[in-house]
Amino acid sequence: LAGNALARAYAGVVQALLWVIGALLIALALHTRTRRIKVRNRELEHRIAERTVELEAANLKLTKMAVVDGVTGIANRHAMERALMRGWQRCSENSQPLAVVMVDVDHFKQFNDCHGHQAGDMQLRRVAAVLAAEVSGVDELAARYGGEEFVLILPGVDGEVAGLRAER
């Protein structure tokens, strides 16, 4: 009887040890899996961060392309229209004048036909540089309207001053 009780006690201890070992193995497996998941998450977060930087750079490039004329490097018509609306709104709210100067390069088509499009583009860039140099302040804008037409938006500038600047 005593041997039987001892055998049952040993069996209970062995069974308890097996349960503890089983629980430890499960805990170890869970810990290992959790570590792998954390490592994988860090790798994914790193990839996401890299992609985010790439996307922000691409977005900046697209934004610039959307508002900058590809030939002249100054604002394009879309940017000019937005700036004109903003300028109109601000000037009307503040009871200030708003001048818009339109520049049309005379005989440009003949120049292009005679000297070629590359030379014409170079001349457009020169005109754009002269107009861009005339812009002062953050609200003023020089833009290519289309073809050989350019616009200066001059918020807060009256007609007389705008005429002098246009002549210059």
PDB file of N, CA, C and O in Angstrom, residues 56-105:
ATOM      1  N   GLU A  56       6.985  61.579 -50.498  1.00  0.00           N
ATOM      2  CA  GLU A  56       7.009  63.024 -50.250  1.00  0.00           C
ATOM      3  C   GLU A  56       7.853  63.728 -51.296  1.00  0.00           C
ATOM      4  O   GLU A  56       7.484  64.805 -51.778  1.00  0.00           O
ATOM      5  N   ALA A  57       8.994  63.133 -51.668  1.00  0.00           N
ATOM      6  CA  ALA A  57       9.835  63.729 -52.709  1.00  0.00           C
ATOM      7  C   ALA A  57       9.107  63.745 -54.049  1.00  0.00           C
ATOM      8  O   ALA A  57       9.134  64.751 -54.782  1.00  0.00           O
ATOM      9  N   ALA A  58       8.432  62.648 -54.380  1.00  0.00           N
ATOM     10  CA  ALA A  58       7.675  62.586 -55.634  1.00  0.00           C
ATOM     11  C   ALA A  58       6.523  63.577 -55.616  1.00  0.00           C
ATOM     12  O   ALA A  58       6.246  64.244 -56.623  1.00  0.00           O
ATOM     13  N   ASN A  59       5.868  63.701 -54.476  1.00  0.00           N
ATOM     14  CA  ASN A  59       4.762  64.637 -54.345  1.00  0.00           C
ATOM     15  C   ASN A  59       5.239  66.077 -54.503  1.00  0.00           C
ATOM     16  O   ASN A  59       4.586  66.892 -55.161  1.00  0.00           O
ATOM     17  N   LEU A  60       6.382  66.390 -53.918  1.00  0.00           N
ATOM     18  CA  LEU A  60       6.958  67.727 -54.058  1.00  0.00           C
ATOM     19  C   LEU A  60       7.278  68.016 -55.522  1.00  0.00           C
ATOM     20  O   LEU A  60       7.006  69.112 -56.037  1.00  0.00           O
ATOM     21  N   LYS A  61       7.838  67.023 -56.198  1.00  0.00           N
ATOM     22  CA  LYS A  61       8.158  67.182 -57.614  1.00  0.00           C
ATOM     23  C   LYS A  61       6.886  67.406 -58.437  1.00  0.00           C
ATOM     24  O   LYS A  61       6.847  68.276 -59.308  1.00  0.00           O
ATOM     25  N   LEU A  62       5.841  66.630 -58.156  1.00  0.00           N
ATOM     26  CA  LEU A  62       4.576  66.799 -58.871  1.00  0.00           C
ATOM     27  C   LEU A  62       3.941  68.151 -58.581  1.00  0.00           C
ATOM     28  O   LEU A  62       3.399  68.797 -59.480  1.00  0.00           O
ATOM     29  N   THR A  63       4.020  68.577 -57.341  1.00  0.00           N
ATOM     30  CA  THR A  63       3.469  69.878 -56.974  1.00  0.00           C
ATOM     31  C   THR A  63       4.193  70.982 -57.730  1.00  0.00           C
ATOM     32  O   THR A  63       3.569  71.898 -58.271  1.00  0.00           O
ATOM     33  N   LYS A  64       5.502  70.859 -57.782  1.00  0.00           N
ATOM     34  CA  LYS A  64       6.289  71.862 -58.508  1.00  0.00           C
ATOM     35  C   LYS A  64       5.932  71.839 -59.995  1.00  0.00           C
ATOM     36  O   LYS A  64       5.764  72.883 -60.621  1.00  0.00           O
ATOM     37  N   MET A  65       5.784  70.643 -60.547  1.00  0.00           N
ATOM     38  CA  MET A  65       5.424  70.533 -61.958  1.00  0.00           C
ATOM     39  C   MET A  65       4.048  71.133 -62.230  1.00  0.00           C
ATOM     40  O   MET A  65       3.787  71.657 -63.311  1.00  0.00           O
ATOM     41  N   ALA A  66       3.169  71.068 -61.238  1.00  0.00           N
ATOM     42  CA  ALA A  66       1.809  71.571 -61.417  1.00  0.00           C
ATOM     43  C   ALA A  66       1.741  73.088 -61.428  1.00  0.00           C
ATOM     44  O   ALA A  66       0.778  73.651 -61.932  1.00  0.00           O
ATOM     45  N   VAL A  67       2.747  73.771 -60.893  1.00  0.00           N
ATOM     46  CA  VAL A  67       2.689  75.228 -60.795  1.00  0.00           C
ATOM     47  C   VAL A  67       3.848  75.952 -61.475  1.00  0.00           C
ATOM     48  O   VAL A  67       3.868  77.176 -61.508  1.00  0.00           O
ATOM     49  N   VAL A  68       4.806  75.218 -62.010  1.00  0.00           N
ATOM     50  CA  VAL A  68       5.976  75.841 -62.651  1.00  0.00           C
ATOM     51  C   VAL A  68       5.977  75.515 -64.138  1.00  0.00           C
ATOM     52  O   VAL A  68       5.791  74.367 -64.535  1.00  0.00           O
ATOM     53  N   ASP A  69       6.179  76.540 -64.935  1.00  0.00           N
ATOM     54  CA  ASP A  69       6.270  76.353 -66.381  1.00  0.00           C
ATOM     55  C   ASP A  69       7.567  75.622 -66.705  1.00  0.00           C
ATOM     56  O   ASP A  69       8.645  76.031 -66.254  1.00  0.00           O
ATOM     57  N   GLY A  70       7.471  74.572 -67.482  1.00  0.00           N
ATOM     58  CA  GLY A  70       8.632  73.736 -67.786  1.00  0.00           C
ATOM     59  C   GLY A  70       9.686  74.424 -68.640  1.00  0.00           C
ATOM     60  O   GLY A  70      10.866  74.103 -68.538  1.00  0.00           O
ATOM     61  N   VAL A  71       9.304  75.362 -69.464  1.00  0.00           N
ATOM     62  CA  VAL A  71      10.270  76.031 -70.353  1.00  0.00           C
ATOM     63  C   VAL A  71      10.974  77.173 -69.642  1.00  0.00           C
ATOM     64  O   VAL A  71      12.193  77.300 -69.686  1.00  0.00           O
ATOM     65  N   THR A  72      10.198  78.016 -68.948  1.00  0.00           N
ATOM     66  CA  THR A  72      10.761  79.251 -68.398  1.00  0.00           C
ATOM     67  C   THR A  72      11.195  79.139 -66.946  1.00  0.00           C
ATOM     68  O   THR A  72      12.005  79.940 -66.484  1.00  0.00           O
ATOM     69  N   GLY A  73      10.627  78.184 -66.210  1.00  0.00           N
ATOM     70  CA  GLY A  73      10.982  78.034 -64.803  1.00  0.00           C
ATOM     71  C   GLY A  73      10.236  78.984 -63.880  1.00  0.00           C
ATOM     72  O   GLY A  73      10.470  78.977 -62.674  1.00  0.00           O
ATOM     73  N   ILE A  74       9.346  79.822 -64.410  1.00  0.00           N
ATOM     74  CA  ILE A  74       8.530  80.672 -63.544  1.00  0.00           C
ATOM     75  C   ILE A  74       7.149  80.034 -63.405  1.00  0.00           C
ATOM     76  O   ILE A  74       6.883  78.986 -63.977  1.00  0.00           O
ATOM     77  N   ALA A  75       6.280  80.682 -62.665  1.00  0.00           N
ATOM     78  CA  ALA A  75       4.938  80.137 -62.436  1.00  0.00           C
ATOM     79  C   ALA A  75       4.212  79.918 -63.757  1.00  0.00           C
ATOM     80  O   ALA A  75       4.407  80.664 -64.720  1.00  0.00           O
ATOM     81  N   ASN A  76       3.370  78.884 -63.790  1.00  0.00           N
ATOM     82  CA  ASN A  76       2.583  78.624 -64.996  1.00  0.00           C
ATOM     83  C   ASN A  76       1.209  79.282 -64.877  1.00  0.00           C
ATOM     84  O   ASN A  76       0.909  79.961 -63.890  1.00  0.00           O
ATOM     85  N   ARG A  77       0.370  79.077 -65.863  1.00  0.00           N
ATOM     86  CA  ARG A  77      -0.953  79.720 -65.890  1.00  0.00           C
ATOM     87  C   ARG A  77      -1.816  79.277 -64.711  1.00  0.00           C
ATOM     88  O   ARG A  77      -2.541  80.084 -64.123  1.00  0.00           O
ATOM     89  N   HIS A  78      -1.746  78.015 -64.365  1.00  0.00           N
ATOM     90  CA  HIS A  78      -2.533  77.512 -63.238  1.00  0.00           C
ATOM     91  C   HIS A  78      -2.152  78.253 -61.953  1.00  0.00           C
ATOM     92  O   HIS A  78      -3.030  78.699 -61.200  1.00  0.00           O
ATOM     93  N   ALA A  79      -0.858  78.384 -61.695  1.00  0.00           N
ATOM     94  CA  ALA A  79      -0.392  79.096 -60.501  1.00  0.00           C
ATOM     95  C   ALA A  79      -0.798  80.564 -60.568  1.00  0.00           C
ATOM     96  O   ALA A  79      -1.166  81.170 -59.557  1.00  0.00           O
ATOM     97  N   MET A  80      -0.740  81.144 -61.773  1.00  0.00           N
ATOM     98  CA  MET A  80      -1.125  82.545 -61.950  1.00  0.00           C
ATOM     99  C   MET A  80      -2.597  82.736 -61.626  1.00  0.00           C
ATOM    100  O   MET A  80      -2.975  83.691 -60.937  1.00  0.00           O
ATOM    101  N   GLU A  81      -3.452  81.835 -62.078  1.00  0.00           N
ATOM    102  CA  GLU A  81      -4.893  81.956 -61.808  1.00  0.00           C
ATOM    103  C   GLU A  81      -5.178  81.870 -60.312  1.00  0.00           C
ATOM    104  O   GLU A  81      -5.995  82.629 -59.779  1.00  0.00           O
ATOM    105  N   ARG A  82      -4.494  80.975 -59.630  1.00  0.00           N
ATOM    106  CA  ARG A  82      -4.677  80.855 -58.172  1.00  0.00           C
ATOM    107  C   ARG A  82      -4.178  82.101 -57.456  1.00  0.00           C
ATOM    108  O   ARG A  82      -4.828  82.607 -56.540  1.00  0.00           O
ATOM    109  N   ALA A  83      -3.016  82.615 -57.891  1.00  0.00           N
ATOM    110  CA  ALA A  83      -2.456  83.818 -57.264  1.00  0.00           C
ATOM    111  C   ALA A  83      -3.351  85.026 -57.533  1.00  0.00           C
ATOM    112  O   ALA A  83      -3.516  85.888 -56.662  1.00  0.00           O
ATOM    113  N   LEU A  84      -3.919  85.099 -58.720  1.00  0.00           N
ATOM    114  CA  LEU A  84      -4.816  86.202 -59.052  1.00  0.00           C
ATOM    115  C   LEU A  84      -6.060  86.172 -58.156  1.00  0.00           C
ATOM    116  O   LEU A  84      -6.486  87.211 -57.635  1.00  0.00           O
ATOM    117  N   MET A  85      -6.620  84.994 -57.948  1.00  0.00           N
ATOM    118  CA  MET A  85      -7.792  84.880 -57.067  1.00  0.00           C
ATOM    119  C   MET A  85      -7.448  85.285 -55.639  1.00  0.00           C
ATOM    120  O   MET A  85      -8.194  86.031 -54.988  1.00  0.00           O
ATOM    121  N   ARG A  86      -6.294  84.814 -55.139  1.00  0.00           N
ATOM    122  CA  ARG A  86      -5.867  85.184 -53.779  1.00  0.00           C
ATOM    123  C   ARG A  86      -5.627  86.686 -53.685  1.00  0.00           C
ATOM    124  O   ARG A  86      -6.049  87.336 -52.729  1.00  0.00           O
ATOM    125  N   GLY A  87      -4.934  87.234 -54.676  1.00  0.00           N
ATOM    126  CA  GLY A  87      -4.644  88.670 -54.689  1.00  0.00           C
ATOM    127  C   GLY A  87      -5.911  89.495 -54.752  1.00  0.00           C
ATOM    128  O   GLY A  87      -6.055  90.500 -54.039  1.00  0.00           O
ATOM    129  N   TRP A  88      -6.840  89.102 -55.595  1.00  0.00           N
ATOM    130  CA  TRP A  88      -8.117  89.810 -55.725  1.00  0.00           C
ATOM    131  C   TRP A  88      -8.854  89.818 -54.383  1.00  0.00           C
ATOM    132  O   TRP A  88      -9.342  90.858 -53.936  1.00  0.00           O
ATOM    133  N   GLN A  89      -8.892  88.675 -53.734  1.00  0.00           N
ATOM    134  CA  GLN A  89      -9.583  88.552 -52.454  1.00  0.00           C
ATOM    135  C   GLN A  89      -8.933  89.433 -51.391  1.00  0.00           C
ATOM    136  O   GLN A  89      -9.612  90.186 -50.699  1.00  0.00           O
ATOM    137  N   ARG A  90      -7.606  89.337 -51.266  1.00  0.00           N
ATOM    138  CA  ARG A  90      -6.898  90.119 -50.243  1.00  0.00           C
ATOM    139  C   ARG A  90      -7.023  91.614 -50.496  1.00  0.00           C
ATOM    140  O   ARG A  90      -7.249  92.394 -49.568  1.00  0.00           O
ATOM    141  N   CYS A  91      -6.853  92.007 -51.749  1.00  0.00           N
ATOM    142  CA  CYS A  91      -6.911  93.433 -52.071  1.00  0.00           C
ATOM    143  C   CYS A  91      -8.316  93.989 -51.862  1.00  0.00           C
ATOM    144  O   CYS A  91      -8.471  95.119 -51.381  1.00  0.00           O
ATOM    145  N   SER A  92      -9.338  93.227 -52.184  1.00  0.00           N
ATOM    146  CA  SER A  92     -10.699  93.722 -51.978  1.00  0.00           C
ATOM    147  C   SER A  92     -11.016  93.806 -50.487  1.00  0.00           C
ATOM    148  O   SER A  92     -11.676  94.737 -50.047  1.00  0.00           O
ATOM    149  N   GLU A  93     -10.522  92.849 -49.703  1.00  0.00           N
ATOM    150  CA  GLU A  93     -10.745  92.891 -48.246  1.00  0.00           C
ATOM    151  C   GLU A  93     -10.044  94.077 -47.607  1.00  0.00           C
ATOM    152  O   GLU A  93     -10.548  94.657 -46.649  1.00  0.00           O
ATOM    153  N   ASN A  94      -8.872  94.444 -48.129  1.00  0.00           N
ATOM    154  CA  ASN A  94      -8.073  95.532 -47.556  1.00  0.00           C
ATOM    155  C   ASN A  94      -8.226  96.848 -48.310  1.00  0.00           C
ATOM    156  O   ASN A  94      -7.474  97.792 -48.060  1.00  0.00           O
ATOM    157  N   SER A  95      -9.155  96.898 -49.254  1.00  0.00           N
ATOM    158  CA  SER A  95      -9.384  98.099 -50.079  1.00  0.00           C
ATOM    159  C   SER A  95      -8.089  98.592 -50.714  1.00  0.00           C
ATOM    160  O   SER A  95      -7.760  99.772 -50.676  1.00  0.00           O
ATOM    161  N   GLN A  96      -7.339  97.682 -51.292  1.00  0.00           N
ATOM    162  CA  GLN A  96      -6.082  98.012 -51.966  1.00  0.00           C
ATOM    163  C   GLN A  96      -6.237  97.763 -53.462  1.00  0.00           C
ATOM    164  O   GLN A  96      -7.048  96.938 -53.886  1.00  0.00           O
ATOM    165  N   PRO A  97      -5.420  98.454 -54.254  1.00  0.00           N
ATOM    166  CA  PRO A  97      -5.461  98.196 -55.700  1.00  0.00           C
ATOM    167  C   PRO A  97      -4.784  96.869 -56.033  1.00  0.00           C
ATOM    168  O   PRO A  97      -4.002  96.341 -55.244  1.00  0.00           O
ATOM    169  N   LEU A  98      -5.113  96.355 -57.192  1.00  0.00           N
ATOM    170  CA  LEU A  98      -4.474  95.144 -57.708  1.00  0.00           C
ATOM    171  C   LEU A  98      -4.171  95.398 -59.176  1.00  0.00           C
ATOM    172  O   LEU A  98      -5.079  95.650 -59.961  1.00  0.00           O
ATOM    173  N   ALA A  99      -2.902  95.350 -59.520  1.00  0.00           N
ATOM    174  CA  ALA A  99      -2.507  95.557 -60.913  1.00  0.00           C
ATOM    175  C   ALA A  99      -2.139  94.220 -61.545  1.00  0.00           C
ATOM    176  O   ALA A  99      -1.497  93.377 -60.912  1.00  0.00           O
ATOM    177  N   VAL A 100      -2.568  94.054 -62.785  1.00  0.00           N
ATOM    178  CA  VAL A 100      -2.194  92.883 -63.562  1.00  0.00           C
ATOM    179  C   VAL A 100      -1.607  93.394 -64.866  1.00  0.00           C
ATOM    180  O   VAL A 100      -2.259  94.122 -65.607  1.00  0.00           O
ATOM    181  N   VAL A 101      -0.359  93.032 -65.111  1.00  0.00           N
ATOM    182  CA  VAL A 101       0.341  93.474 -66.317  1.00  0.00           C
ATOM    183  C   VAL A 101       0.451  92.284 -67.261  1.00  0.00           C
ATOM    184  O   VAL A 101       0.952  91.228 -66.878  1.00  0.00           O
ATOM    185  N   MET A 102      -0.028  92.457 -68.486  1.00  0.00           N
ATOM    186  CA  MET A 102       0.057  91.395 -69.498  1.00  0.00           C
ATOM    187  C   MET A 102       1.172  91.776 -70.465  1.00  0.00           C
ATOM    188  O   MET A 102       1.209  92.902 -70.964  1.00  0.00           O
ATOM    189  N   VAL A 103       2.067  90.848 -70.708  1.00  0.00           N
ATOM    190  CA  VAL A 103       3.194  91.065 -71.613  1.00  0.00           C
ATOM    191  C   VAL A 103       3.070  90.084 -72.767  1.00  0.00           C
ATOM    192  O   VAL A 103       2.962  88.879 -72.556  1.00  0.00           O
ATOM    193  N   ASP A 104       3.090  90.593 -73.966  1.00  0.00           N
ATOM    194  CA  ASP A 104       3.035  89.756 -75.162  1.00  0.00           C
ATOM    195  C   ASP A 104       4.289  90.047 -75.979  1.00  0.00           C
ATOM    196  O   ASP A 104       4.527  91.203 -76.354  1.00  0.00           O
ATOM    197  N   VAL A 105       5.099  89.037 -76.232  1.00  0.00           N
ATOM    198  CA  VAL A 105       6.349  89.222 -76.978  1.00  0.00           C
ATOM    199  C   VAL A 105       6.000  89.381 -78.454  1.00  0.00           C
ATOM    200  O   VAL A 105       5.444  88.473 -79.072  1.00  0.00           O
TER     201      VAL A 105
END
